[in-house]
Amino acid sequence: MVGGLALGSEIKRFARNRMTRIAVVVLMLMPLTYGALYLWAYSDPFGHVNKMPVALVNSDRGTTVSGEPMNVGSQIADSLTSDASLDWHLVGDAEAREGVAHGKYYFMLELPPDFSEAIASPTTGNPRKAQLIAEYNDANNYISSSIGRTALEQVLNAVSTRISGQAVNQVLSVITTSGTGIKQAADGARQLSDGAAQIDTGAGKLASGLDSARNGSAELTAGSRKLSDGINTATDPLLKITNLLAQIGTQSDQVNGQVQDSSSALTDASNELDTIAGAQDTAAQSLTSIIDSLSANQDPVSVIATGKLRDTRDQLLAHQRTAAIQAKLDKARAAANSGGPVGSALTDISAKGKELSDKLTQLRDGAQQVASGNAQLDAGIVKLDDGARQLKSGTAQLSSGANELATKLSEGAQKVPDWSPQQKDAIADTIGGPVQLTSSHENSAPNFATGMAPFFLTLALFFGAMLLWMAFRPLQNRAIAAEISPLRVTLASYLPAVLIGIPQAVILYCVVHFALHVHAEHPVAMLGFMMLASCAFIAVAQAISALLGPVLGKVLLMTLLMLQLVSAGGLYPVETTTKPFQAFHRLDPMTYGVNGLRQLILGGIDGRLWQALIFMVALWLGSMLLTSLAARRNQLWNLTRLVPSFKM
């Protein structure tokens, strides 16, 4: 009971002065350092991968598809740089490889020279997948390579989505059906060529027939003019006779003489009518011959010409009335020569003469119309003949053009690929997943343990150094009291700790190498670097403990351990951490321990190893100097040193 009621006395001990009160606050905050600090540093590492510098190389030279240039590499490069899912740097191949090798870039992605050609290869019947070439360097950061593989898988999916399997099937369908259509068009063009040849032959026959019709039409026109002139000549005496007959009733004294004259005139008219009848028969026969010649050709132009000629012949036959006129003349002449009672028949003769005059007038008019119609027909046939010649020339060109079209279409149809179902399936599969990722690793870690060994080995060495000064005093009071040099005082405490620290490094190396099978590219150098790092870390821990005292020194070392853990870039790339830890990264001793061990374990030694060596030596020398200054300071004793307010 008394012990339980006395707990306030222990609390009061920490409230005696400022240092003890600070110690209480530090003790309260220590869990926060290990809990919240880590969560703050790695609050969202995968959400900040866009800050990781990555090299992008576009070597695609492009290609031509259907006469149009295509460069898919440029499209992909523009898409990636604008997307900003990573911190893409569009650089040349040599710069990219050098940057990956020396840690400027975590990894690189290359679009090879034949990238566009591979994308377009399915249209050639020889499909192949396009390649995305990735190169990682585990010596930069093992987890960054894992992040890069995940990121590039997403890039691969994004690129493949541009050409889906459904689109490929549609393209293939268009290509194959276009071949069928071209073949059908070629067959149609061949039929067109044959038809054009037949039209050309018919046009030749039409032109030949129209030549004959043109010649016959000219003869017909000349004959119809002669016929019209002959009818006019023949009917002139008849018209005179009819006029005289009309005057018989009023000129009775001259009847006998006129009758006698009429008889002679009627005889002459009869002879002329015989001549006219012969001319009409000749003209009708010529028209019939031309009509028969044109009727044999079923061409539309010949049919039209035949109809026109048939109408002309019908008009000519319609005006052939010479037989009726001849009969009336014979009757009149018989009456004049009979010696019968002429006087009693004069009235009848006058009427018949009037009727005969009308018929003769109709005959003259009809002959004139026939002559005019034949002239128009001749002009039309001349134009028709010229048009037929032009048609003959045009159909010859049509036949030649159609034949050339059929030839070109046949050649085009032969160029259209005739793929088998197996080829179509292979092409569809290729374009359905048109891109594949080819990866290569520089300084590849065979497993997670090897990849993360640089970080955990460095952490273990610093932790071991910190533990040493929990057992050893950073400065020996006896040596200080002996007033020896500060450097000797420093070494008096440092060397015993190093004699344990170096075995720590050796034992750690042996367990990792032989038991855990983490095989380094440079094992001897790795062991030597671990021993150097242990010596440097022991010196740092000694300097902090000597300057701040055992209590505050231990607290600061534990805080520094956690701060180094999240700032060294041993787990996630330092670019994915928050800004304060990125700033501390270059000052973090563990940063150089991790970098040096990565070079020696995974390979790919470059300037980072020499930086790590120089930093460790400088850290060791600087820490020894600070410890010596603390030893010199401690040569003066004060009350705080004699009676420390807080012991740990």
C-alpha positions in Angstrom: 0.0 0.0 0.0 2.8 2.4 1.0 4.7 1.6 -2.3 1.6 2.3 -4.3 1.0 5.6 -2.7 4.6 6.7 -3.2 4.6 6.8 -7.1 4.4 10.6 -7.0 7.9 10.9 -5.6 9.3 9.2 -8.8 7.4 11.6 -11.0 8.7 14.6 -9.0 12.2 13.5 -9.8 11.6 14.3 -13.4 10.2 17.7 -12.6 13.3 19.0 -10.8 14.9 20.9 -13.7 14.5 21.7 -17.4 16.5 18.7 -18.8 14.4 16.2 -16.9 11.2 17.8 -18.1 12.5 17.7 -21.7 13.4 14.0 -21.2 9.8 13.3 -20.2 8.5 15.0 -23.3 10.9 13.1 -25.5 9.9 9.8 -24.0 6.3 10.7 -24.8 7.2 11.5 -28.4 9.4 8.6 -29.2 6.6 6.2 -30.3 5.3 9.0 -32.5 8.7 9.1 -34.3 8.5 5.4 -35.1 4.8 5.3 -35.9 3.8 8.6 -37.5 7.1 9.4 -39.2 7.1 6.3 -41.3 3.4 6.8 -42.3 4.1 10.4 -43.1 7.1 9.6 -45.3 5.3 6.8 -47.2 1.7 8.2 -47.1 1.1 7.4 -50.8 4.2 6.1 -52.6 2.3 4.6 -55.5 0.3 7.9 -55.9 3.6 9.7 -56.5 5.2 7.5 -59.1 4.6 10.3 -61.6 7.6 11.9 -60.0 9.9 9.0 -60.9 12.2 10.1 -63.8 11.9 7.6 -66.6 13.5 7.7 -70.1 11.4 7.3 -73.2 13.1 6.6 -76.5 11.1 6.8 -79.8 13.1 5.1 -82.5 10.1 4.4 -84.7 10.8 5.3 -88.3 7.1 4.9 -89.3 5.6 3.2 -92.4 3.1 3.7 -95.2 -0.3 2.1 -95.3 -2.6 2.5 -98.3 -0.4 5.3 -99.5 -0.8 7.2 -96.3 2.1 7.8 -93.8 1.7 6.2 -90.4 3.9 6.7 -87.3 2.4 5.0 -84.3 5.5 5.6 -82.2 5.0 9.3 -82.3 1.4 8.9 -81.3 2.3 6.7 -78.3 5.2 9.0 -77.3 2.8 12.0 -77.3 0.2 10.1 -75.4 2.7 9.0 -72.7 4.3 12.4 -72.2 0.9 14.1 -72.0 -0.5 11.5 -69.7 2.2 12.1 -67.1 1.6 8.8 -65.3 5.4 8.8 -64.9 8.0 11.6 -65.2 8.8 10.7 -68.9 11.9 12.2 -70.5 11.9 11.9 -74.3 15.6 11.4 -75.0 17.9 9.5 -77.4 18.9 5.9 -77.1 22.4 6.5 -75.9 21.4 9.1 -73.3 18.6 6.9 -72.0 20.9 3.9 -71.5 23.6 6.0 -69.8 20.9 7.5 -67.6 19.6 4.2 -66.5 23.1 2.8 -65.9 24.1 5.8 -63.7 20.8 6.3 -61.8 19.5 9.4 -63.6 16.5 7.4 -64.8 15.0 4.4 -62.9 14.3 2.6 -66.2 13.7 3.2 -69.9 11.1 2.4 -72.5 12.0 2.2 -76.2 9.7 2.2 -79.2 11.9 0.3 -81.8 12.4 1.4 -85.4 10.0 -1.1 -86.8 7.2 -0.4 -84.4 4.8 1.0 -86.9 5.7 -1.7 -89.5 4.8 -4.3 -86.9 1.5 -2.6 -86.1 0.6 -2.6 -89.9 2.0 -6.1 -90.5 -1.4 -7.9 -90.3 -2.4 -6.3 -93.6 0.5 -8.0 -95.3 -0.5 -11.5 -94.4 2.7 -11.9 -92.3 1.6 -10.6 -88.9 4.0 -10.0 -86.1 3.6 -8.3 -82.7 5.1 -4.9 -82.1 7.7 -4.7 -79.4 8.0 -2.4 -76.4 11.5 -2.7 -75.1 12.0 -1.9 -71.4 15.3 -1.8 -69.5 15.5 -1.8 -65.8 18.5 -1.4 -63.4 17.9 -3.0 -60.0 21.1 -1.2 -58.8 19.1 2.0 -58.9 16.2 0.7 -56.7 14.8 -2.8 -56.6 11.2 -1.6 -55.8 11.4 1.0 -58.5 11.9 -1.8 -61.0 8.8 -3.5 -59.7 6.9 -0.2 -59.9 8.2 0.2 -63.4 7.0 -3.3 -64.5 3.6 -2.5 -63.2 3.5 0.8 -64.9 4.6 -0.6 -68.2 2.0 -3.3 -68.0 -0.6 -0.5 -67.9 1.2 1.2 -70.8 1.1 -2.1 -72.7 -2.7 -2.3 -72.1 -3.2 1.3 -73.2 -1.3 0.7 -76.4 -3.0 -2.6 -77.2 -6.4 -1.0 -76.6 -5.8 1.2 -79.7 -6.3 -1.8 -81.9 -8.9 -4.1 -80.5 -9.7 -7.5 -81.8 -13.2 -6.4 -82.9 -11.7 -3.6 -85.1 -9.3 -6.2 -86.6 -12.2 -8.5 -87.6 -14.0 -5.5 -89.2 -10.8 -4.6 -91.1 -10.3 -8.1 -92.3 -14.0 -8.3 -93.4 -13.6 -5.1 -95.4 -10.4 -6.4 -97.0 -11.8 -9.7 -98.0 -15.2 -8.4 -99.2 -13.4 -5.7 -101.1 -11.6 -8.4 -103.0 -14.9 -10.0 -104.0 -16.3 -6.7 -105.0 -13.3 -5.9 -107.1 -13.5 -9.3 -108.8 -17.2 -8.7 -109.5 -16.4 -5.2 -110.9 -13.7 -6.8 -113.1 -16.2 -9.2 -114.5 -18.7 -6.4 -115.1 -16.0 -4.4 -116.8 -15.2 -7.3 -119.0 -18.9 -7.6 -120.0 -18.9 -3.9 -120.6 -15.9 -4.3 -122.8 -17.6 -7.1 -124.8 -20.8 -5.0 -125.1 -18.8 -2.0 -126.2 -17.2 -4.2 -128.9 -20.6 -5.2 -130.1 -21.8 -1.6 -130.1 -18.7 -0.7 -132.1 -19.4 -3.4 -134.7 -23.1 -2.3 -134.9 -22.0 1.3 -135.2 -19.8 0.4 -138.1 -22.6 -1.4 -139.9 -24.9 1.6 -139.2 -22.3 4.0 -140.6 -21.9 1.8 -143.7 -25.7 1.6 -144.2 -26.1 5.3 -143.7 -23.5 5.9 -146.4 -25.6 3.9 -148.8 -28.7 5.7 -147.6 -27.0 9.0 -148.1 -26.1 8.2 -151.7 -29.6 6.9 -152.4 -31.2 9.9 -150.7 -29.2 12.2 -152.9 -30.4 10.3 -156.0 -33.9 10.3 -154.7 -33.8 14.1 -154.1 -32.5 14.7 -157.6 -35.2 12.4 -159.1 -38.0 14.0 -157.1 -36.9 17.4 -158.4 -37.0 16.0 -161.9 -40.4 14.5 -161.3 -41.8 17.8 -160.0 -40.3 19.6 -163.0 -41.7 17.0 -165.4 -45.2 17.2 -163.8 -45.1 20.9 -164.2 -44.1 20.6 -167.8 -46.7 18.0 -168.5 -49.5 19.8 -166.8 -49.0 23.2 -168.4 -50.7 22.1 -171.7 -53.4 20.4 -169.8 -54.1 23.5 -167.8 -54.4 25.4 -171.0 -56.9 22.8 -172.4 -59.0 22.9 -169.3 -59.1 26.7 -169.4 -60.2 26.4 -173.1 -62.8 23.9 -172.2 -64.1 26.2 -169.6 -64.6 28.9 -172.2 -66.4 26.7 -174.7 -69.8 27.9 -173.7 -69.0 31.5 -174.5 -66.9 31.0 -177.6 -69.0 28.7 -179.8 -67.6 30.2 -183.1 -64.2 28.8 -182.3 -65.5 25.4 -181.1 -64.5 23.3 -184.0 -61.0 24.8 -184.2 -60.5 24.5 -180.5 -61.8 20.9 -180.5 -59.3 20.1 -183.1 -56.5 21.8 -181.1 -57.7 20.0 -177.9 -57.4 16.6 -179.6 -53.8 17.3 -180.5 -53.1 18.7 -177.0 -54.7 15.7 -175.3 -52.5 13.4 -177.4 -49.4 15.3 -176.2 -50.5 15.3 -172.6 -51.1 11.5 -172.8 -47.6 11.0 -173.9 -46.1 13.2 -171.1 -48.2 11.3 -168.5 -46.6 8.1 -169.6 -43.2 9.6 -168.9 -44.3 10.8 -165.5 -45.6 7.4 -164.5 -42.2 5.8 -165.4 -40.3 8.4 -163.2 -42.7 7.7 -160.3 -42.1 4.0 -160.5 -38.4 4.5 -160.5 -38.5 6.7 -157.4 -40.7 4.3 -155.5 -38.4 1.4 -156.3 -35.3 3.3 -155.1 -37.1 4.1 -151.8 -38.2 0.5 -151.3 -34.6 -0.7 -151.8 -33.2 1.8 -149.2 -36.0 0.8 -146.7 -35.2 -2.9 -147.2 -31.4 -2.2 -146.6 -32.0 -0.3 -143.4 -34.7 -2.7 -142.0 -32.0 -5.4 -141.7 -30.3 -3.4 -139.0 -32.2 -3.2 -135.6 -30.1 -0.3 -134.4 -32.4 2.5 -133.0 -31.0 5.0 -135.4 -31.7 2.7 -138.4 -35.2 2.2 -137.3 -35.9 5.9 -137.1 -34.4 6.4 -140.6 -36.5 3.6 -142.0 -39.7 5.1 -140.7 -38.9 8.5 -142.3 -38.2 6.9 -145.7 -41.3 4.7 -145.5 -43.4 7.9 -145.0 -41.8 9.6 -148.0 -42.6 6.6 -150.2 -46.2 6.6 -149.1 -46.5 10.3 -149.9 -45.1 9.6 -153.4 -47.6 6.8 -154.0 -50.5 8.8 -152.7 -50.0 11.5 -155.5 -49.6 9.0 -158.3 -52.9 9.7 -160.1 -51.8 9.5 -163.8 -53.9 6.4 -164.5 -57.2 8.3 -163.7 -56.0 11.3 -165.6 -55.1 9.1 -168.6 -58.6 7.6 -168.6 -60.2 11.0 -168.7 -57.9 12.2 -171.5 -58.8 9.1 -173.6 -62.5 9.7 -173.1 -62.1 13.4 -174.0 -60.1 12.6 -177.1 -62.6 10.0 -178.2 -65.4 12.5 -177.9 -63.4 15.0 -180.0 -62.7 12.6 -182.8 -66.1 10.9 -182.9 -67.9 13.4 -185.1 -70.9 13.3 -182.7 -72.8 16.3 -181.5 -70.0 18.3 -179.9 -72.2 21.2 -179.0 -74.5 19.1 -176.9 -71.4 17.8 -175.0 -69.7 21.1 -174.5 -71.3 21.7 -171.2 -70.2 18.2 -170.0 -66.7 18.8 -171.4 -66.4 22.2 -169.6 -67.3 20.5 -166.3 -64.9 17.6 -166.8 -62.2 20.1 -167.8 -62.8 22.0 -164.5 -62.5 18.8 -162.6 -59.4 17.8 -164.6 -57.8 21.2 -163.8 -58.3 20.7 -160.1 -56.7 17.2 -160.2 -53.7 18.6 -162.2 -53.3 21.3 -159.6 -53.3 18.7 -156.8 -50.7 16.7 -158.7 -48.4 19.7 -159.2 -48.7 20.6 -155.4 -48.1 17.0 -154.3 -45.0 16.7 -156.6 -43.7 19.9 -155.1 -44.2 18.6 -151.5 -42.4 15.3 -152.4 -39.5 17.2 -153.7 -39.3 19.4 -150.6 -39.6 16.4 -148.3 -36.9 14.5 -150.1 -34.6 17.5 -149.7 -35.2 17.6 -145.9 -34.7 13.9 -145.8 -31.4 14.2 -147.6 -30.2 16.9 -145.1 -31.3 14.7 -142.1 -29.5 11.6 -143.5 -26.4 13.7 -144.0 -26.5 14.7 -140.3 -27.3 11.2 -139.3 -24.4 9.9 -141.3 -22.0 12.4 -139.6 -23.4 11.4 -136.1 -23.0 7.7 -136.9 -19.3 8.3 -137.8 -18.8 10.1 -134.5 -20.6 7.2 -132.7 -18.3 4.8 -134.5 -15.3 6.7 -133.1 -16.8 7.0 -129.6 -17.7 3.3 -129.3 -14.1 2.4 -130.3 -12.8 4.6 -127.5 -15.4 3.0 -125.1 -14.4 -0.5 -126.1 -10.7 0.4 -125.5 -11.4 2.1 -122.1 -13.7 -0.7 -120.9 -11.0 -3.3 -121.8 -8.4 -1.3 -119.9 -10.7 -1.0 -116.9 -11.3 -4.7 -116.8 -7.6 -5.3 -117.0 -6.8 -2.9 -114.2 -9.6 -4.3 -112.0 -8.3 -7.8 -112.6 -4.8 -6.8 -111.6 -6.2 -5.1 -108.5 -8.3 -8.1 -107.6 -5.1 -10.2 -107.7 -3.4 -7.9 -105.3 -6.2 -8.2 -102.7 -5.0 -10.9 -100.2 -6.9 -14.1 -100.3 -6.3 -15.3 -96.7 -7.2 -18.7 -95.4 -9.3 -18.9 -92.2 -6.2 -19.9 -90.3 -4.4 -16.8 -91.5 -7.4 -14.6 -90.5 -7.4 -16.1 -87.0 -3.6 -15.5 -86.7 -4.0 -11.9 -87.9 -6.9 -11.3 -85.6 -5.0 -12.6 -82.6 -2.0 -10.5 -83.5 -3.8 -7.3 -83.8 -6.1 -8.1 -80.9 -2.9 -8.1 -78.8 -0.6 -6.1 -81.2 2.1 -5.2 -78.7 4.2 -7.2 -76.4 6.6 -6.0 -73.7 10.2 -7.2 -73.9 12.2 -6.5 -70.8 15.8 -6.6 -69.9 17.6 -6.0 -66.6 20.9 -4.5 -65.9 22.3 -5.7 -62.6 19.2 -7.9 -62.0 18.4 -9.1 -58.5 17.5 -12.8 -58.5 15.1 -12.4 -55.6 13.6 -9.9 -53.2 16.2 -10.6 -50.5 19.0 -9.7 -52.8 17.2 -6.6 -54.1 16.5 -5.3 -50.6 19.8 -6.5 -48.9 21.6 -3.1 -49.4 18.9 -1.3 -47.3 18.6 -3.9 -44.5 22.4 -4.4 -44.2 23.0 -0.7 -43.9 20.1 -0.4 -41.3 21.6 -3.3 -39.3 25.1 -1.7 -39.3 23.8 1.6 -38.0 21.6 -0.1 -35.4 24.6 -2.2 -34.3 26.7 1.0 -33.9 24.0 2.7 -31.9 23.8 -0.3 -29.5 27.5 -0.3 -28.9 27.3 3.1 -27.2 24.6 1.9 -24.9 27.2 -0.5 -23.5 30.3 1.7 -23.9 31.0 5.1 -22.7 31.6 7.6 -25.6 34.4 9.2 -23.6 36.3 7.7 -20.7 36.5 10.0 -17.7 39.8 8.6 -16.6 41.4 9.4 -19.9 40.0 12.9 -19.8 41.2 13.4 -16.2 44.7 12.3 -17.3 44.7 15.3 -19.6 45.9 13.4 -22.6 45.2 14.7 -26.1 41.5 14.8 -27.2 42.3 12.5 -30.1 43.7 9.8 -27.8 40.7 10.2 -25.5 38.5 9.7 -28.6 40.4 6.6 -29.7 40.5 5.2 -26.2 36.7 4.8 -26.4 36.4 4.3 -30.2 38.8 1.4 -30.7 37.1 -1.0 -28.2 33.8 -0.3 -30.0 35.3 -0.9 -33.4 36.7 -4.2 -32.2 33.1 -5.3 -31.8 31.7 -3.4 -34.7 33.9 -5.0 -37.3 33.0 -8.6 -36.1 29.4 -7.4 -36.3 29.9 -6.6 -40.0 31.8 -9.9 -40.7 29.2 -12.1 -39.0 26.4 -10.2 -40.8 28.0 -10.8 -44.1 28.6 -14.5 -43.5 25.0 -15.2 -42.5 23.6 -13.3 -45.4 26.0 -14.8 -47.9 26.1 -18.4 -46.7 22.8 -18.9 -45.0 20.5 -16.6 -46.9 22.4 -17.1 -50.2 22.6 -13.4 -51.1 25.5 -13.6 -53.5 27.2 -10.3 -54.3 28.9 -9.5 -57.6 31.9 -8.2 -55.6 31.9 -10.2 -52.3 35.3 -9.1 -51.0 34.6 -5.4 -51.8 31.2 -5.8 -50.2 32.7 -7.1 -46.9 35.3 -4.3 -46.9 32.6 -1.6 -47.5 30.5 -3.1 -44.7 33.4 -2.8 -42.3 34.0 0.8 -43.5 30.4 1.7 -43.0 30.4 0.1 -39.5 33.4 2.2 -38.5 31.8 5.3 -39.8 28.5 4.7 -38.1 30.3 3.9 -34.8 32.1 7.2 -35.1 28.9 9.1 -35.8 27.1 7.5 -32.8 30.1 8.2 -30.6 30.2 11.9 -31.7 26.5 12.4 -31.0 26.7 10.7 -27.6 29.8 12.7 -26.7 28.4 16.0 -27.7 24.9 15.7 -26.2 25.5 13.3 -23.4 24.5 9.7 -23.0 20.8 10.4 -22.5 20.0 12.9 -25.3 22.6 11.3 -27.5 20.7 8.0 -27.4 17.4 9.7 -28.0 18.8 11.5 -31.0 20.4 8.4 -32.4 17.1 6.5 -32.2 15.3 9.5 -33.9 18.1 9.7 -36.5 17.8 6.0 -37.2 14.1 6.4 -38.1 14.7 9.5 -40.1 17.5 7.8 -42.1 15.3 4.8 -42.7 12.6 6.8 -44.6 15.1 9.2 -46.3 17.7 6.8 -47.6 15.6 5.6 -50.6 16.3 2.0 -49.7 12.6 1.0 -49.9 10.6 3.2 -52.3 12.2 5.7 -54.7 12.9 8.9 -52.8 10.8 10.8 -55.3 7.7 9.1 -53.9 8.3 10.3 -50.4 7.2 13.7 -49.0 9.3 16.8 -49.6 11.2 17.0 -46.2 12.6 13.5 -46.6 13.6 14.2 -50.2 15.6 17.2 -48.9 17.3 15.1 -46.2 18.1 12.3 -48.6 21.5 13.7 -49.8 22.6 14.3 -46.2 21.5 10.9 -44.9 24.5 8.6 -44.1 22.4 5.6 -44.8 21.8 6.9 -48.4 25.5 6.4 -49.2 25.6 3.0 -47.4 22.7 1.8 -49.5 24.1 3.1 -52.8 27.5 1.6 -52.1 26.1 -1.9 -51.2 23.8 -1.8 -54.3 26.8 -1.3 -56.6 28.8 -4.1 -54.9 25.9 -6.6 -54.5 24.1 -6.1 -57.8 26.9 -4.8 -60.0 27.1 -1.9 -62.4 29.7 0.0 -60.5 29.8 3.7 -61.4 30.4 7.0 -59.7 27.9 6.4 -57.0 30.2 3.8 -55.4 33.1 6.3 -55.2 30.7 8.9 -53.8 29.7 6.5 -51.1 33.3 5.7 -50.3 34.3 9.3 -50.1 31.3 10.2 -48.0 31.9 7.3 -45.5 35.6 8.4 -45.1 34.6 12.0 -44.7 31.8 11.0 -42.2 34.3 9.0 -40.2 36.9 11.8 -40.1 34.3 14.5 -39.3 32.8 12.4 -36.5 36.2 11.7 -35.0 36.9 15.5 -35.1 33.6 16.3 -33.3 34.3 13.6 -30.7 37.7 15.1 -30.1 36.2 18.6 -29.6 33.7 17.1 -27.1 36.7 15.4 -25.3 38.5 18.7 -25.0 35.3 20.4 -23.7 34.9 17.7 -21.1 38.3 18.4 -19.7 36.5 21.2 -17.7 34.2 19.8 -15.1 31.0 21.4 -13.9 28.1 20.5 -11.6 26.0 19.1 -14.4 28.6 16.5 -15.3 29.2 15.7 -11.7 25.5 15.3 -10.8 23.6 14.5 -14.1 19.9 15.4 -13.9 18.9 12.3 -15.9 20.5 8.9 -16.3 19.6 6.2 -18.8 
